[in-house]
mmCIF file of C-alpha atoms and ligand atoms in Angstrom:
data_model
loop_
_atom_site.group_PDB
_atom_site.id
_atom_site.type_symbol
_atom_site.label_atom_id
_atom_site.label_comp_id
_atom_site.label_asym_id
_atom_site.label_seq_id
_atom_site.Cartn_x
_atom_site.Cartn_y
_atom_site.Cartn_z
ATOM 1 C CA UNK A 892 70.942 73.558 141.443
ATOM 2 C CA UNK A 893 72.440 76.948 141.954
ATOM 3 C CA UNK A 894 72.668 78.927 138.647
ATOM 4 C CA UNK A 895 75.769 80.581 137.840
ATOM 5 C CA UNK A 896 75.725 83.670 135.875
ATOM 6 C CA UNK A 897 78.986 84.839 133.781
ATOM 7 C CA UNK A 898 78.955 87.873 136.047
ATOM 8 C CA UNK A 899 79.557 85.721 139.013
ATOM 9 C CA UNK A 900 81.800 83.367 137.407
ATOM 10 C CA UNK A 901 83.795 85.183 134.713
ATOM 11 C CA UNK A 902 87.529 85.993 135.338
ATOM 12 C CA UNK A 903 87.750 87.893 131.917
ATOM 13 C CA UNK A 904 84.502 89.761 132.233
ATOM 14 C CA UNK A 905 85.243 92.456 129.488
ATOM 15 C CA UNK A 906 86.922 90.219 127.034
ATOM 16 C CA UNK A 907 85.008 90.188 123.599
ATOM 17 C CA UNK A 908 85.381 87.022 121.363
ATOM 18 C CA UNK A 909 88.456 86.999 118.775
ATOM 19 C CA UNK A 910 88.035 89.148 115.747
ATOM 20 C CA UNK A 911 89.243 86.154 113.919
ATOM 21 C CA UNK A 912 86.394 84.079 115.108
ATOM 22 C CA UNK A 913 84.003 86.744 114.174
ATOM 23 C CA UNK A 914 85.049 87.452 110.815
ATOM 24 C CA UNK A 915 85.592 83.991 109.674
ATOM 25 C CA UNK A 916 82.073 82.977 110.883
ATOM 26 C CA UNK A 917 80.688 85.744 109.088
ATOM 27 C CA UNK A 918 82.828 84.905 105.887
ATOM 28 C CA UNK A 919 81.374 81.276 106.087
ATOM 29 C CA UNK A 920 77.785 82.667 106.748
ATOM 30 C CA UNK A 921 77.800 85.073 103.776
ATOM 31 C CA UNK A 922 79.981 82.620 101.434
ATOM 32 C CA UNK A 923 82.582 85.556 101.237
ATOM 33 C CA UNK A 924 86.282 85.353 100.003
ATOM 34 C CA UNK A 925 87.899 85.103 103.280
ATOM 35 C CA UNK A 926 90.994 87.345 103.428
ATOM 36 C CA UNK A 927 90.569 88.144 107.023
ATOM 37 C CA UNK A 928 92.084 85.279 109.484
ATOM 38 C CA UNK A 929 95.643 84.527 108.683
ATOM 39 C CA UNK A 930 95.979 81.159 107.020
ATOM 40 C CA UNK A 931 96.781 79.948 103.566
ATOM 41 C CA UNK A 932 94.022 78.401 101.176
ATOM 42 C CA UNK A 933 96.576 76.556 99.420
ATOM 43 C CA UNK A 934 98.069 73.206 100.680
ATOM 44 C CA UNK A 935 101.000 72.367 102.340
ATOM 45 C CA UNK A 936 103.939 70.341 100.730
ATOM 46 C CA UNK A 937 102.721 66.809 100.141
ATOM 47 C CA UNK A 938 106.239 65.761 101.156
ATOM 48 C CA UNK A 939 105.468 66.775 104.536
ATOM 49 C CA UNK A 940 101.925 65.212 104.553
ATOM 50 C CA UNK A 941 103.714 61.940 103.566
ATOM 51 C CA UNK A 942 106.429 62.234 106.305
ATOM 52 C CA UNK A 943 103.297 62.366 108.843
ATOM 53 C CA UNK A 944 101.573 59.361 107.465
ATOM 54 C CA UNK A 945 105.083 57.577 107.477
ATOM 55 C CA UNK A 946 105.555 58.382 111.111
ATOM 56 C CA UNK A 947 102.065 57.253 111.876
ATOM 57 C CA UNK A 948 102.675 53.876 109.965
ATOM 58 C CA UNK A 949 105.855 53.474 111.799
ATOM 59 C CA UNK A 950 103.708 53.683 115.014
ATOM 60 C CA UNK A 951 104.667 56.921 116.272
ATOM 61 C CA UNK A 952 101.138 57.419 117.746
ATOM 62 C CA UNK A 953 101.505 57.474 121.402
ATOM 63 C CA UNK A 954 102.713 60.391 123.707
ATOM 64 C CA UNK A 955 105.993 61.968 122.853
ATOM 65 C CA UNK A 956 108.241 63.459 125.547
ATOM 66 C CA UNK A 957 106.894 66.355 127.198
ATOM 67 C CA UNK A 958 109.177 68.900 125.688
ATOM 68 C CA UNK A 959 108.991 67.271 122.222
ATOM 69 C CA UNK A 960 110.955 64.403 120.344
ATOM 70 C CA UNK A 961 114.784 64.934 120.782
ATOM 71 C CA UNK A 962 115.489 65.095 116.941
ATOM 72 C CA UNK A 963 113.044 68.033 116.551
ATOM 73 C CA UNK A 964 114.237 69.885 119.530
ATOM 74 C CA UNK A 965 118.061 69.272 117.887
ATOM 75 C CA UNK A 966 116.749 70.438 114.416
ATOM 76 C CA UNK A 967 115.212 73.623 115.849
ATOM 77 C CA UNK A 968 118.374 74.421 117.922
ATOM 78 C CA UNK A 969 120.436 73.979 114.679
ATOM 79 C CA UNK A 970 118.027 76.316 112.310
ATOM 80 C CA UNK A 971 118.520 78.918 115.242
ATOM 81 C CA UNK A 972 122.317 78.673 115.268
ATOM 82 C CA UNK A 973 122.473 78.724 111.368
ATOM 83 C CA UNK A 974 120.330 81.629 111.008
ATOM 84 C CA UNK A 975 121.007 83.911 114.063
ATOM 85 C CA UNK A 976 124.064 82.493 115.755
ATOM 86 C CA UNK A 977 122.739 81.737 119.274
ATOM 87 C CA UNK A 978 123.248 78.175 120.753
ATOM 88 C CA UNK A 979 120.313 76.727 122.669
ATOM 89 C CA UNK A 980 120.546 73.322 124.115
ATOM 90 C CA UNK A 981 118.099 70.875 122.814
ATOM 91 C CA UNK A 982 117.824 69.067 126.093
ATOM 92 C CA UNK A 983 117.032 72.105 128.377
ATOM 93 C CA UNK A 984 116.226 75.054 126.175
ATOM 94 C CA UNK A 985 113.425 74.202 123.853
ATOM 95 C CA UNK A 986 109.921 73.146 123.994
ATOM 96 C CA UNK A 987 107.585 72.047 121.274
ATOM 97 C CA UNK A 988 104.208 73.606 121.855
ATOM 98 C CA UNK A 989 100.611 73.624 120.534
ATOM 99 C CA UNK A 990 101.436 76.559 118.010
ATOM 100 C CA UNK A 991 103.087 79.829 118.871
ATOM 101 C CA UNK A 992 99.758 80.706 120.813
ATOM 102 C CA UNK A 993 100.546 77.991 123.442
ATOM 103 C CA UNK A 994 104.168 79.068 123.881
ATOM 104 C CA UNK A 995 103.007 82.472 124.497
ATOM 105 C CA UNK A 996 100.448 81.462 126.944
ATOM 106 C CA UNK A 997 102.785 79.286 128.878
ATOM 107 C CA UNK A 998 105.469 81.784 129.077
ATOM 108 C CA UNK A 999 103.142 84.506 130.321
ATOM 109 C CA UNK A 1000 101.690 82.043 132.745
ATOM 110 C CA UNK A 1001 104.931 80.952 133.992
ATOM 111 C CA UNK A 1002 106.184 84.296 134.828
ATOM 112 C CA UNK A 1003 103.328 86.954 135.462
ATOM 113 C CA UNK A 1004 101.964 87.052 139.020
ATOM 114 C CA UNK A 1005 99.127 89.015 139.943
ATOM 115 C CA UNK A 1006 99.673 92.900 139.989
ATOM 116 C CA UNK A 1007 102.620 92.405 137.919
ATOM 117 C CA UNK A 1008 103.043 94.710 134.583
ATOM 118 C CA UNK A 1009 103.444 93.607 131.087
ATOM 119 C CA UNK A 1010 104.319 96.130 128.292
ATOM 120 C CA UNK A 1011 102.305 95.471 125.182
ATOM 121 C CA UNK A 1012 102.724 97.117 121.962
ATOM 122 C CA UNK A 1013 99.677 98.286 120.245
ATOM 123 C CA UNK A 1014 98.215 97.351 117.738
ATOM 124 C CA UNK A 1015 98.929 93.985 119.364
ATOM 125 C CA UNK A 1016 97.786 90.439 118.281
ATOM 126 C CA UNK A 1017 94.984 89.662 120.306
ATOM 127 C CA UNK A 1018 96.152 86.403 122.459
ATOM 128 C CA UNK A 1019 98.768 88.420 124.752
ATOM 129 C CA UNK A 1020 96.011 90.656 126.728
ATOM 130 C CA UNK A 1021 93.739 87.601 127.741
ATOM 131 C CA UNK A 1022 96.791 85.675 128.888
ATOM 132 C CA UNK A 1023 98.163 88.530 130.932
ATOM 133 C CA UNK A 1024 94.775 89.139 132.365
ATOM 134 C CA UNK A 1025 93.906 85.410 133.204
ATOM 135 C CA UNK A 1026 97.240 85.498 135.282
ATOM 136 C CA UNK A 1027 96.197 88.530 137.260
ATOM 137 C CA UNK A 1028 98.944 90.693 135.363
ATOM 138 C CA UNK A 1029 98.318 94.141 134.340
ATOM 139 C CA UNK A 1030 98.886 95.013 130.537
ATOM 140 C CA UNK A 1031 100.462 98.301 130.029
ATOM 141 C CA UNK A 1032 100.100 99.592 126.306
ATOM 142 C CA UNK A 1033 102.425 101.633 124.122
ATOM 143 C CA UNK A 1034 100.245 102.813 121.056
ATOM 144 C CA UNK A 1035 102.287 102.861 117.849
ATOM 145 C CA UNK A 1036 101.475 105.610 115.631
ATOM 146 C CA UNK A 1037 99.152 104.823 112.513
ATOM 147 C CA UNK A 1038 101.509 106.338 109.997
ATOM 148 C CA UNK A 1039 104.630 104.202 109.894
ATOM 149 C CA UNK A 1040 104.031 102.119 113.272
ATOM 150 C CA UNK A 1041 107.504 103.207 114.199
ATOM 151 C CA UNK A 1042 108.486 102.769 117.909
ATOM 152 C CA UNK A 1043 109.198 105.813 119.974
ATOM 153 C CA UNK A 1044 111.768 104.375 122.294
ATOM 154 C CA UNK A 1045 111.496 107.154 124.769
ATOM 155 C CA UNK A 1046 107.866 106.585 125.060
ATOM 156 C CA UNK A 1047 108.665 102.886 125.649
ATOM 157 C CA UNK A 1048 111.292 103.643 128.461
ATOM 158 C CA UNK A 1049 108.533 105.799 130.250
ATOM 159 C CA UNK A 1050 106.392 102.768 130.770
ATOM 160 C CA UNK A 1051 108.947 100.820 132.651
ATOM 161 C CA UNK A 1052 108.003 100.772 136.355
ATOM 162 C CA UNK A 1053 109.308 98.717 139.270
ATOM 163 C CA UNK A 1054 106.344 96.516 138.665
ATOM 164 C CA UNK A 1055 107.278 95.661 134.949
ATOM 165 C CA UNK A 1056 107.730 91.869 134.870
ATOM 166 C CA UNK A 1057 107.813 91.429 130.886
ATOM 167 C CA UNK A 1058 107.855 93.076 127.729
ATOM 168 C CA UNK A 1059 106.217 91.561 124.522
ATOM 169 C CA UNK A 1060 107.498 92.350 121.213
ATOM 170 C CA UNK A 1061 106.501 90.891 117.729
ATOM 171 C CA UNK A 1062 108.693 91.445 114.676
ATOM 172 C CA UNK A 1063 107.562 91.004 112.118
ATOM 173 C CA UNK A 1064 104.436 92.677 113.400
ATOM 174 C CA UNK A 1065 100.966 91.456 113.115
ATOM 175 C CA UNK A 1066 98.746 93.318 112.039
ATOM 176 C CA UNK A 1067 100.891 96.245 110.719
ATOM 177 C CA UNK A 1068 103.574 94.261 108.855
ATOM 178 C CA UNK A 1069 106.322 96.669 109.976
ATOM 179 C CA UNK A 1070 109.642 94.922 111.227
ATOM 180 C CA UNK A 1071 112.071 95.885 113.920
ATOM 181 C CA UNK A 1072 115.430 97.262 112.535
ATOM 182 C CA UNK A 1073 118.744 96.528 114.241
ATOM 183 C CA UNK A 1074 118.537 100.047 115.667
ATOM 184 C CA UNK A 1075 115.270 99.230 117.291
ATOM 185 C CA UNK A 1076 116.807 96.012 118.791
ATOM 186 C CA UNK A 1077 119.740 98.039 120.340
ATOM 187 C CA UNK A 1078 117.319 100.671 121.639
ATOM 188 C CA UNK A 1079 115.474 97.791 123.205
ATOM 189 C CA UNK A 1080 118.628 96.339 124.702
ATOM 190 C CA UNK A 1081 119.373 99.849 126.009
ATOM 191 C CA UNK A 1082 115.976 100.291 127.710
ATOM 192 C CA UNK A 1083 116.284 96.668 129.526
ATOM 193 C CA UNK A 1084 119.992 96.566 130.238
ATOM 194 C CA UNK A 1085 119.556 97.790 134.022
ATOM 195 C CA UNK A 1086 116.558 95.933 134.729
ATOM 196 C CA UNK A 1087 115.302 92.026 135.292
ATOM 197 C CA UNK A 1088 112.551 92.468 133.078
ATOM 198 C CA UNK A 1089 111.804 89.358 130.784
ATOM 199 C CA UNK A 1090 111.387 89.733 127.169
ATOM 200 C CA UNK A 1091 108.670 87.617 125.396
ATOM 201 C CA UNK A 1092 109.638 87.612 121.592
ATOM 202 C CA UNK A 1093 106.735 86.558 119.467
ATOM 203 C CA UNK A 1094 108.571 85.720 116.323
ATOM 204 C CA UNK A 1095 105.760 83.692 114.248
ATOM 205 C CA UNK A 1096 106.591 85.334 111.094
ATOM 206 C CA UNK A 1097 110.514 85.036 111.206
ATOM 207 C CA UNK A 1098 110.786 83.560 107.705
ATOM 208 C CA UNK A 1099 108.491 86.240 105.945
ATOM 209 C CA UNK A 1100 110.417 89.481 105.475
ATOM 210 C CA UNK A 1101 110.530 91.531 102.385
ATOM 211 C CA UNK A 1102 112.609 93.950 100.349
ATOM 212 C CA UNK A 1103 115.932 92.364 101.458
ATOM 213 C CA UNK A 1104 115.262 93.234 105.100
ATOM 214 C CA UNK A 1105 116.605 90.591 107.717
ATOM 215 C CA UNK A 1106 114.649 89.386 110.582
ATOM 216 C CA UNK A 1107 116.034 90.800 113.728
ATOM 217 C CA UNK A 1108 115.527 87.843 115.927
ATOM 218 C CA UNK A 1109 116.483 88.022 119.571
ATOM 219 C CA UNK A 1110 118.805 85.081 119.029
ATOM 220 C CA UNK A 1111 121.013 87.691 116.989
ATOM 221 C CA UNK A 1112 121.459 89.529 120.324
ATOM 222 C CA UNK A 1113 123.413 87.638 123.076
ATOM 223 C CA UNK A 1114 122.630 90.416 125.594
ATOM 224 C CA UNK A 1115 118.998 89.967 125.204
ATOM 225 C CA UNK A 1116 118.977 86.306 124.859
ATOM 226 C CA UNK A 1117 119.664 85.660 128.499
ATOM 227 C CA UNK A 1118 116.284 87.358 129.552
ATOM 228 C CA UNK A 1119 114.248 86.293 126.584
ATOM 229 C CA UNK A 1120 111.826 83.755 125.417
ATOM 230 C CA UNK A 1121 111.596 83.188 121.764
ATOM 231 C CA UNK A 1122 108.172 81.860 120.488
ATOM 232 C CA UNK A 1123 107.900 80.683 116.777
ATOM 233 C CA UNK A 1124 105.171 78.986 114.779
ATOM 234 C CA UNK A 1125 105.657 75.960 112.195
ATOM 235 C CA UNK A 1126 101.989 76.892 111.020
ATOM 236 C CA UNK A 1127 103.049 80.201 109.611
ATOM 237 C CA UNK A 1128 106.317 78.640 108.119
ATOM 238 C CA UNK A 1129 105.001 75.515 106.292
ATOM 239 C CA UNK A 1130 101.281 76.607 105.631
ATOM 240 C CA UNK A 1131 100.012 74.072 108.446
ATOM 241 C CA UNK A 1132 97.993 76.428 110.852
ATOM 242 C CA UNK A 1133 95.494 73.625 111.438
ATOM 243 C CA UNK A 1134 98.335 71.478 112.671
ATOM 244 C CA UNK A 1135 98.450 73.917 115.701
ATOM 245 C CA UNK A 1136 102.656 73.159 115.792
ATOM 246 C CA UNK A 1137 105.138 75.746 117.169
ATOM 247 C CA UNK A 1138 107.839 75.956 119.736
ATOM 248 C CA UNK A 1139 109.783 78.274 122.147
ATOM 249 C CA UNK A 1140 113.433 78.597 123.130
ATOM 250 C CA UNK A 1141 114.857 80.280 126.220
ATOM 251 C CA UNK A 1142 117.735 79.770 128.648
ATOM 252 C CA UNK A 1143 117.499 76.808 130.918
ATOM 253 C CA UNK A 1144 116.174 78.518 134.215
ATOM 254 C CA UNK A 1145 113.610 80.115 132.136
ATOM 255 C CA UNK A 1146 112.581 77.150 130.352
ATOM 256 C CA UNK A 1147 112.199 75.060 133.277
ATOM 257 C CA UNK A 1148 109.422 77.286 134.576
ATOM 258 C CA UNK A 1149 107.533 77.329 131.255
ATOM 259 C CA UNK A 1150 107.784 73.589 131.093
ATOM 260 C CA UNK A 1151 105.921 73.656 134.535
ATOM 261 C CA UNK A 1152 103.028 75.068 132.824
ATOM 262 C CA UNK A 1153 103.153 73.229 129.435
ATOM 263 C CA UNK A 1154 103.436 69.967 131.127
ATOM 264 C CA UNK A 1155 100.462 70.387 133.296
ATOM 265 C CA UNK A 1156 98.417 71.931 130.437
ATOM 266 C CA UNK A 1157 99.130 70.001 127.170
ATOM 267 C CA UNK A 1158 101.780 67.588 128.775
ATOM 268 C CA UNK A 1159 103.055 67.099 125.239
ATOM 269 C CA UNK A 1160 102.035 67.834 121.485
ATOM 270 C CA UNK A 1161 100.953 65.746 118.345
ATOM 271 C CA UNK A 1162 103.827 63.060 117.950
ATOM 272 C CA UNK A 1163 103.728 62.025 114.172
ATOM 273 C CA UNK A 1164 103.830 65.806 113.222
ATOM 274 C CA UNK A 1165 106.987 66.278 115.386
ATOM 275 C CA UNK A 1166 108.595 63.437 113.450
ATOM 276 C CA UNK A 1167 107.702 64.931 110.171
ATOM 277 C CA UNK A 1168 108.933 68.189 110.909
ATOM 278 C CA UNK A 1169 112.068 67.056 112.619
ATOM 279 C CA UNK A 1170 112.757 65.606 109.045
ATOM 280 C CA UNK A 1171 111.391 68.317 106.926
ATOM 281 C CA UNK A 1172 113.538 70.977 108.819
ATOM 282 C CA UNK A 1173 116.698 69.220 107.592
ATOM 283 C CA UNK A 1174 116.262 71.001 104.195
ATOM 284 C CA UNK A 1175 116.640 74.552 104.595
ATOM 285 C CA UNK A 1176 115.041 75.369 101.388
ATOM 286 C CA UNK A 1177 111.773 74.340 102.957
ATOM 287 C CA UNK A 1178 111.844 77.590 104.824
ATOM 288 C CA UNK A 1179 114.419 79.791 103.166
ATOM 289 C CA UNK A 1180 112.229 80.241 99.991
ATOM 290 C CA UNK A 1181 109.325 81.650 102.001
ATOM 291 C CA UNK A 1182 110.376 85.296 101.690
ATOM 292 C CA UNK A 1183 110.469 85.267 97.839
ATOM 293 C CA UNK A 1184 107.278 83.089 97.662
ATOM 294 C CA UNK A 1185 105.402 85.762 99.852
ATOM 295 C CA UNK A 1186 107.000 88.619 98.340
ATOM 296 C CA UNK A 1187 105.794 87.747 95.059
ATOM 297 C CA UNK A 1188 102.135 87.583 96.436
ATOM 298 C CA UNK A 1189 102.444 90.846 98.253
ATOM 299 C CA UNK A 1190 103.706 92.557 94.922
ATOM 300 C CA UNK A 1191 101.062 91.060 92.867
ATOM 301 C CA UNK A 1192 98.598 92.233 95.309
ATOM 302 C CA UNK A 1193 99.808 95.774 95.675
ATOM 303 C CA UNK A 1194 100.360 96.060 91.782
ATOM 304 C CA UNK A 1195 96.667 95.656 91.413
ATOM 305 C CA UNK A 1196 95.405 97.768 94.204
ATOM 306 C CA UNK A 1197 97.195 100.741 92.911
ATOM 307 C CA UNK A 1198 94.287 101.199 90.700
ATOM 308 C CA UNK A 1199 92.040 101.382 93.739
ATOM 309 C CA UNK A 1200 91.228 104.170 96.192
ATOM 310 C CA UNK A 1201 92.990 102.481 99.064
ATOM 311 C CA UNK A 1202 96.040 103.903 100.346
ATOM 312 C CA UNK A 1203 98.942 101.729 101.735
ATOM 313 C CA UNK A 1204 102.631 101.420 102.731
ATOM 314 C CA UNK A 1205 103.912 98.064 101.680
ATOM 315 C CA UNK A 1206 103.989 95.405 104.379
ATOM 316 C CA UNK A 1207 107.800 94.880 105.099
ATOM 317 C CA UNK A 1208 107.104 91.404 106.539
ATOM 318 C CA UNK A 1209 104.171 88.903 107.689
ATOM 319 C CA UNK A 1210 101.594 87.851 105.228
ATOM 320 C CA UNK A 1211 99.522 90.885 106.010
ATOM 321 C CA UNK A 1212 98.910 94.142 104.249
ATOM 322 C CA UNK A 1213 97.085 97.049 105.937
ATOM 323 C CA UNK A 1214 94.782 99.188 103.668
ATOM 324 C CA UNK A 1215 93.787 102.788 104.345
ATOM 325 C CA UNK A 1216 90.075 103.254 103.111
ATOM 326 C CA UNK A 1217 89.779 106.926 104.364
ATOM 327 C CA UNK A 1218 89.286 108.110 100.719
ATOM 328 C CA UNK A 1219 86.453 105.520 100.263
ATOM 329 C CA UNK A 1220 84.365 105.710 103.413
ATOM 330 C CA UNK A 1221 83.845 107.426 106.666
ATOM 331 C CA UNK A 1222 82.499 104.236 108.366
ATOM 332 C CA UNK A 1223 84.027 102.757 111.645
ATOM 333 C CA UNK A 1224 86.247 99.889 110.448
ATOM 334 C CA UNK A 1225 84.365 97.271 112.372
ATOM 335 C CA UNK A 1226 81.299 98.463 110.407
ATOM 336 C CA UNK A 1227 82.874 98.451 107.016
ATOM 337 C CA UNK A 1228 84.677 94.861 107.657
ATOM 338 C CA UNK A 1229 81.203 93.508 108.194
ATOM 339 C CA UNK A 1230 79.239 95.345 105.649
ATOM 340 C CA UNK A 1231 82.171 94.436 103.046
ATOM 341 C CA UNK A 1232 81.504 90.773 104.087
ATOM 342 C CA UNK A 1233 77.784 90.807 103.956
ATOM 343 C CA UNK A 1234 77.193 92.932 100.781
ATOM 344 C CA UNK A 1235 80.335 92.509 98.802
ATOM 345 C CA UNK A 1236 81.364 88.922 99.681
ATOM 346 C CA UNK A 1237 84.809 90.002 101.021
ATOM 347 C CA UNK A 1238 86.059 89.553 104.603
ATOM 348 C CA UNK A 1239 88.957 91.410 106.189
ATOM 349 C CA UNK A 1240 90.053 92.378 109.789
ATOM 350 C CA UNK A 1241 89.586 95.636 111.277
ATOM 351 C CA UNK A 1242 92.357 97.236 113.090
ATOM 352 C CA UNK A 1243 90.634 99.099 115.700
ATOM 353 C CA UNK A 1244 90.038 95.996 117.679
ATOM 354 C CA UNK A 1245 94.049 95.663 118.294
ATOM 355 C CA UNK A 1246 94.405 99.320 119.222
ATOM 356 C CA UNK A 1247 94.391 100.929 122.696
ATOM 357 C CA UNK A 1248 91.016 102.101 123.422
ATOM 358 C CA UNK A 1249 89.649 100.778 119.921
ATOM 359 C CA UNK A 1250 91.357 103.821 118.210
ATOM 360 C CA UNK A 1251 90.002 103.736 114.730
ATOM 361 C CA UNK A 1252 92.485 104.765 111.969
ATOM 362 C CA UNK A 1253 90.451 103.764 108.976
ATOM 363 C CA UNK A 1254 92.434 100.552 108.338
ATOM 364 C CA UNK A 1255 91.676 97.100 107.169
ATOM 365 C CA UNK A 1256 94.027 94.204 107.508
ATOM 366 C CA UNK A 1257 94.074 91.740 104.393
ATOM 367 C CA UNK A 1258 95.870 88.366 104.479
ATOM 368 C CA UNK A 1259 97.688 87.652 101.123
ATOM 369 C CA UNK A 1260 98.675 83.956 101.893
ATOM 370 C CA UNK A 1261 96.138 83.093 99.168
ATOM 371 C CA UNK A 1262 96.274 81.310 95.794
ATOM 372 C CA UNK A 1263 96.548 83.951 92.861
ATOM 373 C CA UNK A 1264 93.037 83.170 91.678
ATOM 374 C CA UNK A 1265 91.638 83.985 95.422
ATOM 375 C CA UNK A 1266 93.503 87.322 95.242
ATOM 376 C CA UNK A 1267 92.405 88.135 91.789
ATOM 377 C CA UNK A 1268 88.897 87.656 92.980
ATOM 378 C CA UNK A 1269 89.379 89.754 96.132
ATOM 379 C CA UNK A 1270 91.176 92.605 94.125
ATOM 380 C CA UNK A 1271 88.081 92.593 91.487
ATOM 381 C CA UNK A 1272 86.011 93.657 94.570
ATOM 382 C CA UNK A 1273 88.465 96.014 96.017
ATOM 383 C CA UNK A 1274 89.422 98.121 93.078
ATOM 384 C CA UNK A 1275 85.739 98.893 92.677
ATOM 385 C CA UNK A 1276 85.113 100.218 95.943
HETATM 386 N N1 LIG B 2410 97.398 84.492 113.559
HETATM 387 C C1 LIG B 2410 96.073 84.704 112.766
HETATM 388 C C2 LIG B 2410 95.952 86.014 112.401
HETATM 389 O O1 LIG B 2410 96.647 86.811 112.790
HETATM 390 C C3 LIG B 2410 94.856 84.214 113.564
HETATM 391 C C4 LIG B 2410 94.894 83.076 114.430
HETATM 392 C C5 LIG B 2410 93.686 82.775 115.096
HETATM 393 O O2 LIG B 2410 92.741 82.920 114.755
HETATM 394 N N2 LIG B 2410 93.756 82.838 116.384
HETATM 395 O O3 LIG B 2410 95.082 86.264 111.389
#
């Protein structure tokens, strides 16, 4: 039989494994506290689990409709209208997906053709680039500065070319924890207004914003809505990352194209979970309390980290906090993250892997979606470095 080598067969030759896989594996191997990959170590609401069990007992165990069950699509549209004002039609403009990641992949795959450019803001969450490359697109990077991670909108405009097909934004931003302001959104609108560029907005952390700031969803900006796909995550909102449940919304003409990819990739996603989420979303308290819940964890963490040698700017959103270790070590961030896992029993995420050309600004990302006792154990290690 002919033997295939990866250099013959690989479409994604230069793609390294995800840092989340690497660090979580290392954490398990060394029995380390895992504040690397972003997932809670506490359980979801038992009421939500019970709703899934109820749906299973009621026989909702076969394929749901391709786009998701109608009551869940309705609940999603109602939530968006309530919070941000935009009205999406549940019949044509929503798809329930296998996590925000599938929504992002399906959206990129639906619209990006070989040779087309996609603007990506660095540091960037690691699922955008592989999706662009797998579809023959060309990622064009904008590197944010490592101090306040503010967007330079002139720099942004300079990256737009006749080949630009799509722009990907992500606020609240993983990994920096910064959020776009209203002014950022107006600048974005200004940059795109005379173009037919599509906008993909990764809003996975929409319900985790601190210090009284408000999430600037695309759905607040009617001019942007018409060119945009919003991708969102139930995993992040309801502490159920393992259920792989998310959704996207977009105007009908765009959604039709996304569904062509979704339908022939996954067809549809978990039916009983959809039944449960449709029910659970009815109570707005189930997601509106999240800001306060996570702000408490962020503040608890930062209060204690003040007595360490780490420097930081408080995260404005997401459940991540960046820590600057330049006063502690000169090691490369990847080396330090691995050494901390192996020698100190604490796994974190090095930021250079998300930067253009792997720029290393001596930053580690920690996830504070953890029980207070886990955070305490992690802090015991961090304050003694
Ligand atoms: N979103 C999670 C994070 O940023 C990771 C998800 C994954 O492992 N792909 O940590």
